[in-house]
Each structure stands twice: as structure tokens, then as C-alpha cells.
PDB file of C-alpha atoms in Angstrom:
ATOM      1  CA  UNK A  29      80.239  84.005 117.967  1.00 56.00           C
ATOM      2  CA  UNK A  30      83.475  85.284 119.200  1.00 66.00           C
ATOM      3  CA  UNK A  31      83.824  88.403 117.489  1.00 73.00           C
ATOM      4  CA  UNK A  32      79.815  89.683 118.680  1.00 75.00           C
ATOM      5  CA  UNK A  33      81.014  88.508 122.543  1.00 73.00           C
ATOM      6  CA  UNK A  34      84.205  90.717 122.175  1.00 73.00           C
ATOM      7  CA  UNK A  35      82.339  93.639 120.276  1.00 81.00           C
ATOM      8  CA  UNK A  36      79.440  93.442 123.016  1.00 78.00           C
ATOM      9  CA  UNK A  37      81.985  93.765 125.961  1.00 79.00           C
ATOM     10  CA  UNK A  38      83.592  96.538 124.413  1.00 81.00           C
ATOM     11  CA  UNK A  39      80.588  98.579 123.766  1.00 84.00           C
ATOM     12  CA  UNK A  40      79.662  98.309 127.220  1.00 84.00           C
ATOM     13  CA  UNK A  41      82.930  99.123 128.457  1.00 85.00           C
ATOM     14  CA  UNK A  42      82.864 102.310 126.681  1.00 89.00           C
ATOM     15  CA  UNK A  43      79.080 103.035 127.700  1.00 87.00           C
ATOM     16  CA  UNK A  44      80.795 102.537 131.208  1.00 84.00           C
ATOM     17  CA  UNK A  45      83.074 105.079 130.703  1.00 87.00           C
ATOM     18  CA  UNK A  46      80.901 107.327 128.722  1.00 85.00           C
ATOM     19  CA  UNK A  47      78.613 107.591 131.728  1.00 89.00           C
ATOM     20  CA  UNK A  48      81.160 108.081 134.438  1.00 84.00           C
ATOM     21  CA  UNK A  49      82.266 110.820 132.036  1.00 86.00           C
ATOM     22  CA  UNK A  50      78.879 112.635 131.983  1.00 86.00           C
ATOM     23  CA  UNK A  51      78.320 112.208 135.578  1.00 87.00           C
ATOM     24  CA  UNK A  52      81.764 113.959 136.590  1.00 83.00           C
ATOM     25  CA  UNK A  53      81.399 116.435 134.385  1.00 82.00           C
ATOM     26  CA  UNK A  54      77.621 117.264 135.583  1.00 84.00           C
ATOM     27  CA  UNK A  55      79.437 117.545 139.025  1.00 84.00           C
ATOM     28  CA  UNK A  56      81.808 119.505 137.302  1.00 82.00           C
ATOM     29  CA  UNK A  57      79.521 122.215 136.165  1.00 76.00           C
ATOM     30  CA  UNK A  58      77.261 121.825 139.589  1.00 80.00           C
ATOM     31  CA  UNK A  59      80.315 122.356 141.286  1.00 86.00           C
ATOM     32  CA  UNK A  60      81.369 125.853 138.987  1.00 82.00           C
ATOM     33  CA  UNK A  61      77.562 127.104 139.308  1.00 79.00           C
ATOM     34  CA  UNK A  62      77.531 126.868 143.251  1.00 82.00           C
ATOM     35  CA  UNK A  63      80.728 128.374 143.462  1.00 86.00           C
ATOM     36  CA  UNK A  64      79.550 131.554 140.661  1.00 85.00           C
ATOM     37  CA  UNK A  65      76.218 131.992 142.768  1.00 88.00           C
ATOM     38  CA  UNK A  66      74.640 130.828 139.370  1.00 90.00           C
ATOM     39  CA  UNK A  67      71.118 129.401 138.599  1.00 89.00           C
ATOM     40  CA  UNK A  68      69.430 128.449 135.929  1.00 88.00           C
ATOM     41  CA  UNK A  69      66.050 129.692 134.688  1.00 87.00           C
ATOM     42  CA  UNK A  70      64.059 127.406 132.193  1.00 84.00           C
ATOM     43  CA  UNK A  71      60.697 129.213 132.699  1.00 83.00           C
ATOM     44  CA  UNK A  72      59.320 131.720 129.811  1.00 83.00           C
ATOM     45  CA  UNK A  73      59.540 135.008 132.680  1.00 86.00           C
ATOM     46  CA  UNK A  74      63.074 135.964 131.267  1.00 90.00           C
ATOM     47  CA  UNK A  75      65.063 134.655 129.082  1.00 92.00           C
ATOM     48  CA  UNK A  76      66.598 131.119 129.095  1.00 89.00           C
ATOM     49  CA  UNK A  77      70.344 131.015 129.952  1.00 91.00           C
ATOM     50  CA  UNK A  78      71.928 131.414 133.477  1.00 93.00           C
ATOM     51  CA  UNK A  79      71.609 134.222 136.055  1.00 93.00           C
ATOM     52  CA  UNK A  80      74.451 134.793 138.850  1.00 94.00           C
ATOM     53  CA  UNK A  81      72.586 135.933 142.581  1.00 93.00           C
ATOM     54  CA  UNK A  82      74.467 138.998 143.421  1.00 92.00           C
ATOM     55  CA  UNK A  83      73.192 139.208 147.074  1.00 87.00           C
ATOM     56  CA  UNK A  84      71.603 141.669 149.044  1.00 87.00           C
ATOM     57  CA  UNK A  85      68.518 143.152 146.853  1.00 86.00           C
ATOM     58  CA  UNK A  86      68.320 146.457 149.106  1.00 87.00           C
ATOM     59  CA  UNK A  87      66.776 148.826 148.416  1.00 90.00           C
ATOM     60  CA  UNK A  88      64.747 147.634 145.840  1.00 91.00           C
ATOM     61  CA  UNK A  89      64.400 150.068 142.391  1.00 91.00           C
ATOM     62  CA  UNK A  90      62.098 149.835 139.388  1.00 88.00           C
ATOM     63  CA  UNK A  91      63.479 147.033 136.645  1.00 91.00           C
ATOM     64  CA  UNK A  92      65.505 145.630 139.370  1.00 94.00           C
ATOM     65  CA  UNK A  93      66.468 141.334 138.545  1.00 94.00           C
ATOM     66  CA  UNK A  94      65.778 139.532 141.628  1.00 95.00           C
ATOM     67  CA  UNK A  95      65.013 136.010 142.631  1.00 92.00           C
ATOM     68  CA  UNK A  96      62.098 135.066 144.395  1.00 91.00           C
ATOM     69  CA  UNK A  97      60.804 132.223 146.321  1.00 87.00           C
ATOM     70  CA  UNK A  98      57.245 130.867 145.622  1.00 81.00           C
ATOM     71  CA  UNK A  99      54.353 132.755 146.734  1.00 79.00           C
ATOM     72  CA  UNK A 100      52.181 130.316 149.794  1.00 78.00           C
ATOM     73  CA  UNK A 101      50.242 128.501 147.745  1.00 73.00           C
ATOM     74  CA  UNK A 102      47.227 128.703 150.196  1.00 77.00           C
ATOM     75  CA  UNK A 103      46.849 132.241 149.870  1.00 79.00           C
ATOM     76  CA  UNK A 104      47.215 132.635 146.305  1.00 78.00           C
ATOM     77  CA  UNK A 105      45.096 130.327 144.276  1.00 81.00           C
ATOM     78  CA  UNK A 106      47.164 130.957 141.062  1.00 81.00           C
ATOM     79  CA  UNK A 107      49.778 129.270 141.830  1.00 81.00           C
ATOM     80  CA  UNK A 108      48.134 126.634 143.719  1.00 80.00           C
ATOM     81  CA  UNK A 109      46.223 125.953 140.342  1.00 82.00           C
ATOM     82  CA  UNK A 110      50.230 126.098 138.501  1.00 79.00           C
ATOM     83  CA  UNK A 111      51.675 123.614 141.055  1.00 79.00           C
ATOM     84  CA  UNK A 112      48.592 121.499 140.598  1.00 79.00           C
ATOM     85  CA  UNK A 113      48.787 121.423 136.847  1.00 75.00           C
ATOM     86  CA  UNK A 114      52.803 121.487 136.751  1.00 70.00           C
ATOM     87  CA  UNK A 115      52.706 124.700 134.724  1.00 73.00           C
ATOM     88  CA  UNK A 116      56.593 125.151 136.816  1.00 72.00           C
ATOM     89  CA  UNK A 117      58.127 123.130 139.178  1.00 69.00           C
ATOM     90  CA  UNK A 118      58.262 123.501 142.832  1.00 72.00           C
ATOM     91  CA  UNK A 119      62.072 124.075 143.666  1.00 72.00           C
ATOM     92  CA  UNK A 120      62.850 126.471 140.669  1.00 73.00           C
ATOM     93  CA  UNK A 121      64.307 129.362 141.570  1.00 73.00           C
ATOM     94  CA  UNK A 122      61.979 132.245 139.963  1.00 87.00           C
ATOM     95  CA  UNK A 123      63.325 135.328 138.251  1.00 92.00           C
ATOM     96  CA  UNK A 124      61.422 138.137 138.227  1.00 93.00           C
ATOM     97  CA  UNK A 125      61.514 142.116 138.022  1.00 95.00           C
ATOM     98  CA  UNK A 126      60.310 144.248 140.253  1.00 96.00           C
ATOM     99  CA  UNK A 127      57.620 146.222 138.708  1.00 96.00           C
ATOM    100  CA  UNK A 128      56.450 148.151 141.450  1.00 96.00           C
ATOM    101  CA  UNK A 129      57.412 149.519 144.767  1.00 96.00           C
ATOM    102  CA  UNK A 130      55.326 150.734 148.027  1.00 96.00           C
ATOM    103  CA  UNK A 131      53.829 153.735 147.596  1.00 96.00           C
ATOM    104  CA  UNK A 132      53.252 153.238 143.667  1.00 97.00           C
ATOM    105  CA  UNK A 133      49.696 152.336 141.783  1.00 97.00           C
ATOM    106  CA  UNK A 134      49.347 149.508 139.716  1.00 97.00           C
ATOM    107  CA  UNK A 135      46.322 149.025 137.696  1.00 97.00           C
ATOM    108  CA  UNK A 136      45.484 145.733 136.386  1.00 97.00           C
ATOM    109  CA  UNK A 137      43.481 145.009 133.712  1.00 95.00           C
ATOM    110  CA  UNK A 138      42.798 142.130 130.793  1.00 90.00           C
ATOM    111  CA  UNK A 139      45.200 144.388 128.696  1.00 92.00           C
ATOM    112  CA  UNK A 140      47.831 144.777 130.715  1.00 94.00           C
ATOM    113  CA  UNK A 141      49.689 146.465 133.594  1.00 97.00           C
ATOM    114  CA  UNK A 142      50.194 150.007 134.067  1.00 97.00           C
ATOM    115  CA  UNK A 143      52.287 151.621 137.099  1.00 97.00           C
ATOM    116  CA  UNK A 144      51.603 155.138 137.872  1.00 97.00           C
ATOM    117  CA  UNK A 145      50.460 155.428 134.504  1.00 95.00           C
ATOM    118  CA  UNK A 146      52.920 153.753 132.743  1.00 96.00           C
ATOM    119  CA  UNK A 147      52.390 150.881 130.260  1.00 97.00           C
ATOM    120  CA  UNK A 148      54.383 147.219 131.645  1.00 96.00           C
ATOM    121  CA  UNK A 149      55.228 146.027 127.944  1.00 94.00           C
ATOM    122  CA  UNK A 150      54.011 142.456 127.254  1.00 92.00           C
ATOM    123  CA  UNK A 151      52.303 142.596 130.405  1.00 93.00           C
ATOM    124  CA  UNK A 152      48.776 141.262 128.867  1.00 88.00           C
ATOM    125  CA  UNK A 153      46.982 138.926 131.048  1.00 89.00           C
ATOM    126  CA  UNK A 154      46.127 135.642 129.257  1.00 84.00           C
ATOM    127  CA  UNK A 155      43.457 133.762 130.440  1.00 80.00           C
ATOM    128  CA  UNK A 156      44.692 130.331 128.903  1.00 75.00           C
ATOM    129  CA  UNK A 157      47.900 128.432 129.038  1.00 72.00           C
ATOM    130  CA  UNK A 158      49.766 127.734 126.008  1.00 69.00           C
ATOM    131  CA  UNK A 159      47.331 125.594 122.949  1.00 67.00           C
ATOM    132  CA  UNK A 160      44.522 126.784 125.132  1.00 66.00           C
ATOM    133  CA  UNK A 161      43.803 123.569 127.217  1.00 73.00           C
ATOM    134  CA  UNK A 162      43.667 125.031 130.503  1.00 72.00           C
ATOM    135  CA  UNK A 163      41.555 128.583 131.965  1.00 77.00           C
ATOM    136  CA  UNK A 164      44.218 130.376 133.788  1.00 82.00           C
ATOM    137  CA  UNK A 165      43.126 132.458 137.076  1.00 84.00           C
ATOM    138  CA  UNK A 166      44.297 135.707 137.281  1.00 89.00           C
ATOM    139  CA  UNK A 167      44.361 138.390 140.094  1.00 92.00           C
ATOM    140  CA  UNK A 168      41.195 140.723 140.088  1.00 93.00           C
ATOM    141  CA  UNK A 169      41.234 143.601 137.913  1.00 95.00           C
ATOM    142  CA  UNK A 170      41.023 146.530 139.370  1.00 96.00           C
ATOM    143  CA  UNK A 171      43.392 149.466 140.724  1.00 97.00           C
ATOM    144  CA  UNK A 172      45.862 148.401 143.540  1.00 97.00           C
ATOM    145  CA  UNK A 173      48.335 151.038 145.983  1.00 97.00           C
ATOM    146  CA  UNK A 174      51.360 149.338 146.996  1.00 97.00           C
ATOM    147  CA  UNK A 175      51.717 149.085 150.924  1.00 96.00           C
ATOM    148  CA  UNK A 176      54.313 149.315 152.817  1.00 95.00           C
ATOM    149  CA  UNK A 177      56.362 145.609 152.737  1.00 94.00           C
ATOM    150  CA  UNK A 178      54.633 145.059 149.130  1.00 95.00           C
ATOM    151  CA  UNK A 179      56.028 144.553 145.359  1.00 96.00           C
ATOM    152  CA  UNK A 180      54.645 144.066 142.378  1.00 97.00           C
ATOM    153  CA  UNK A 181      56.309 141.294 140.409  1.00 96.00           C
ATOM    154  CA  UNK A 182      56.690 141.569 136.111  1.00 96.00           C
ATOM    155  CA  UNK A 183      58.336 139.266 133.891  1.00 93.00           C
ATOM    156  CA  UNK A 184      57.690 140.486 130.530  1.00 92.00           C
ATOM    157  CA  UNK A 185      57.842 137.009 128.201  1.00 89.00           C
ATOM    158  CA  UNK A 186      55.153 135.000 127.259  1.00 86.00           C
ATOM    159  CA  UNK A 187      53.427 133.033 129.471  1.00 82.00           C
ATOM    160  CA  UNK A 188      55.099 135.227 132.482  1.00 86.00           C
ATOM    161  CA  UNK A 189      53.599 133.892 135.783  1.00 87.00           C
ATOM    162  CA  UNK A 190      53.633 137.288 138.034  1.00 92.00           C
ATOM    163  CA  UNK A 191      51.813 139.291 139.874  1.00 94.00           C
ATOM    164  CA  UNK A 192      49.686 139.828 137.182  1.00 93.00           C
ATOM    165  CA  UNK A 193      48.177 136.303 138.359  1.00 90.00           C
ATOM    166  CA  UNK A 194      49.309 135.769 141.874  1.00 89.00           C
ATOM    167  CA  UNK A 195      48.903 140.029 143.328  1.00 92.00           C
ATOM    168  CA  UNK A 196      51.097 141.807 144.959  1.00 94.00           C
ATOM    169  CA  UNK A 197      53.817 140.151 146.627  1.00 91.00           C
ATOM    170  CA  UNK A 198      55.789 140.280 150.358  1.00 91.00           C
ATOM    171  CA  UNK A 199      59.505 142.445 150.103  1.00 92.00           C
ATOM    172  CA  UNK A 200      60.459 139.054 152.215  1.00 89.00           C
ATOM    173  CA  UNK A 201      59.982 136.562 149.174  1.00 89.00           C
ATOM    174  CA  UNK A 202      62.477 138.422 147.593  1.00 92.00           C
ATOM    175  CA  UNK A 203      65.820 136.414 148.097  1.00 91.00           C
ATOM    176  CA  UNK A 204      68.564 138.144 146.267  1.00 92.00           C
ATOM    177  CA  UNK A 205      69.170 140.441 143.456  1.00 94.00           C
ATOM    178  CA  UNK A 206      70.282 138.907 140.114  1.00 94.00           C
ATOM    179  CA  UNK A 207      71.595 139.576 136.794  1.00 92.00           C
ATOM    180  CA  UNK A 208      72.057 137.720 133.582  1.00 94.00           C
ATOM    181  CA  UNK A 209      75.305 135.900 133.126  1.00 94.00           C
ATOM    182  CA  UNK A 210      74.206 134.044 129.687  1.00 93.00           C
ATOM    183  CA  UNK A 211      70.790 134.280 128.201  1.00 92.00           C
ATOM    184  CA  UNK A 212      69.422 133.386 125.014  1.00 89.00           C
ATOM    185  CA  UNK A 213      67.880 136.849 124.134  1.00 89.00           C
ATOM    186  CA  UNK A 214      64.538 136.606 123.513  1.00 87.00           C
ATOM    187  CA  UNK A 215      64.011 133.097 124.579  1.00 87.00           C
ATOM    188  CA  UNK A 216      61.225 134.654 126.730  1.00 87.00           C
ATOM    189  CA  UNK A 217      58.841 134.966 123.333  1.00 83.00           C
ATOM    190  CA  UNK A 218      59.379 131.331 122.126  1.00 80.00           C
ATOM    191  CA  UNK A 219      55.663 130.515 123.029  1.00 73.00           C
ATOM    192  CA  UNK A 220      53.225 132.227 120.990  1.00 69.00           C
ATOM    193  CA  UNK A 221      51.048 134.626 123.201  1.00 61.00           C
ATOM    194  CA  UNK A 222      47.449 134.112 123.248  1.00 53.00           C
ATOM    195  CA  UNK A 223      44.237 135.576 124.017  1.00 47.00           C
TER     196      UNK A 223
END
């Protein structure tokens, strides 16, 4: 009876230990990512991994990395209907690319995006989320020139959640610019595409 008394004490004593070692070093890393301007991305926009904020996004070009803050849910009923269904969370940073700038023409439709003519790859609108449980809502189709103080957001994986659904977004939401410090290429395809 002893021996399973001494054995239990010592397995808890190490579970002790074992759990003030995670938690230091998850304040460890916290710590290293504040300090590298890092955050992570877990969404299906770009790739999974780690992007470092590199500050000051202006001015804005084609392709750009950026991160953005949420779009008001009250004005855009797409991602009201994501927050709703928990399709992302609130508080995670989004990474995104700027698609579009003011001035340029972005034409919408079920097949895609094109700016000024040109084809957004893997920019096809889906109209269900992933197993097809859920309609998605998606910005009007249509033809759309960028005002002045306007972007158009693209995130080319699967599953992206960009302008595509949400329209054209403020210049404002746009926090910083960004750039990948370790990805998983091609993480951003894990979840089939469908129709």
C-alpha cells in the first residue's frame, strides 16, 4: 500500500513540474513573439505558420501582405453570419492581400475575381462552408470601381474569407504590412474546395 502512496506522490510531483514547465515556456514563446512583432495565422487565407507585422503599410501596392482588423459586422452581413456560426474567431488577427487599389475594377462573379481584367487565382466564390452544412453569403456579383479610401481584400486558399464575401474594404482596417516568417507552404489548400 506503501509503494502505490509513494508512486502516486511522485507522479504528481512530476505532473507539477511538467506543468510549470509548459506554462513558462508558453510565456517564453509569448514573450519572443511580442518582442519579433509576430502573429500567428490559423485561418485557411494564407498559409499556416507565423507572420512578423513590419509596420507602416503605406502606400499600399498590388500582392502587398497586410493585417487587417475585422470588417463592422453590422454593415457587412458576411461576417456577421461567420462570427455567428464561429467560422473564425473574433480577436484573430486576419492576413490578407491586397487585391485591389482605388482607381482599379474588380469584377465579381460565382467564378471568381478579376481586377482590371486580370484573373485572382483560387479566387472562386463558394457558396457553402466546408462538408456543405452551411449556405455562405457572398457580396453581389456584379462589376465594382474602387473609390478613393477603398481595397479589395484576396486571400487565395480555400475557404478564403475576403472581399469576395464581405466587399470592398476601408484603407483604415488595414493595420500593418506583414510578411511570412514561417509558413507551412500550401497549408492554405488543406480543405478541399467546393462548389
Amino acid at each position: 500500500m506503501k509503494c502505490w502512496y509513494v508512486w502516486a506522490k511522485r507522479l504528481l510531483w512530476w505532473l507539477f513540474w511538467a506543468i510549470v514547465g509548459l506554462l513558462c515556456l508558453l510565456a517564453g514563446v509569448g514573450i519572443w513573439m511580442q518582442r519579433e512583432h509576430l502573429v500567428l495565422n490559423l485561418s485557411t487565407c494564407e498559409p499556416l505558420g507565423l507572420y512578423q507585422l513590419i509596420g507602416n503599410p503605406y502606400p499600399l501596392h498590388d500582392g502587398e501582405l497586410v493585417e487587417v482588423e475585422l470588417p463592422d459586422p453590422i454593415t457587412h452581413p458576411a461576417v456577421a453570419e461567420g462570427l455567428r456560426d464561429h467560422w473564425f474567431p473574433e480577436n484573430q488577427p486576419w492576413i490578407k492581400q491586397v487585391g485591389a487599389l482605388p482607381g482599379q475594377t474588380v469584377t465579381l462573379s460565382r467564378q471568381g475575381v478579376w481586377v482590371d481584367g486580370r484573373y485572382l487565382p483560387n479566387s472562386h466564390v463558394d457558396r457553402r462552408t466546408p462538408g456543405g452544412r452551411d449556405a455562405i453569403l457572398h457580396y453581389p456579383f456584379g462589376t465594382y470601381h474602387l473609390k478613393n479610401g477603398q481595397v479589395w481584400l484576396y486571400a487565395p486558399g480555400n475557404y478564403a474569407f475576403d472581399s469576395s464575401y464581405y466587399g470592398p474594404a476601408s484603407q483604415g482596417h488595414i493595420l500593418q504590412a506583414a510578411h511570412p516568417y514561417w509558413i507551412l507552404p500550401g497549408s492554405q489548400y488543406w480543405l478541399r474546395k467546393g462548389d
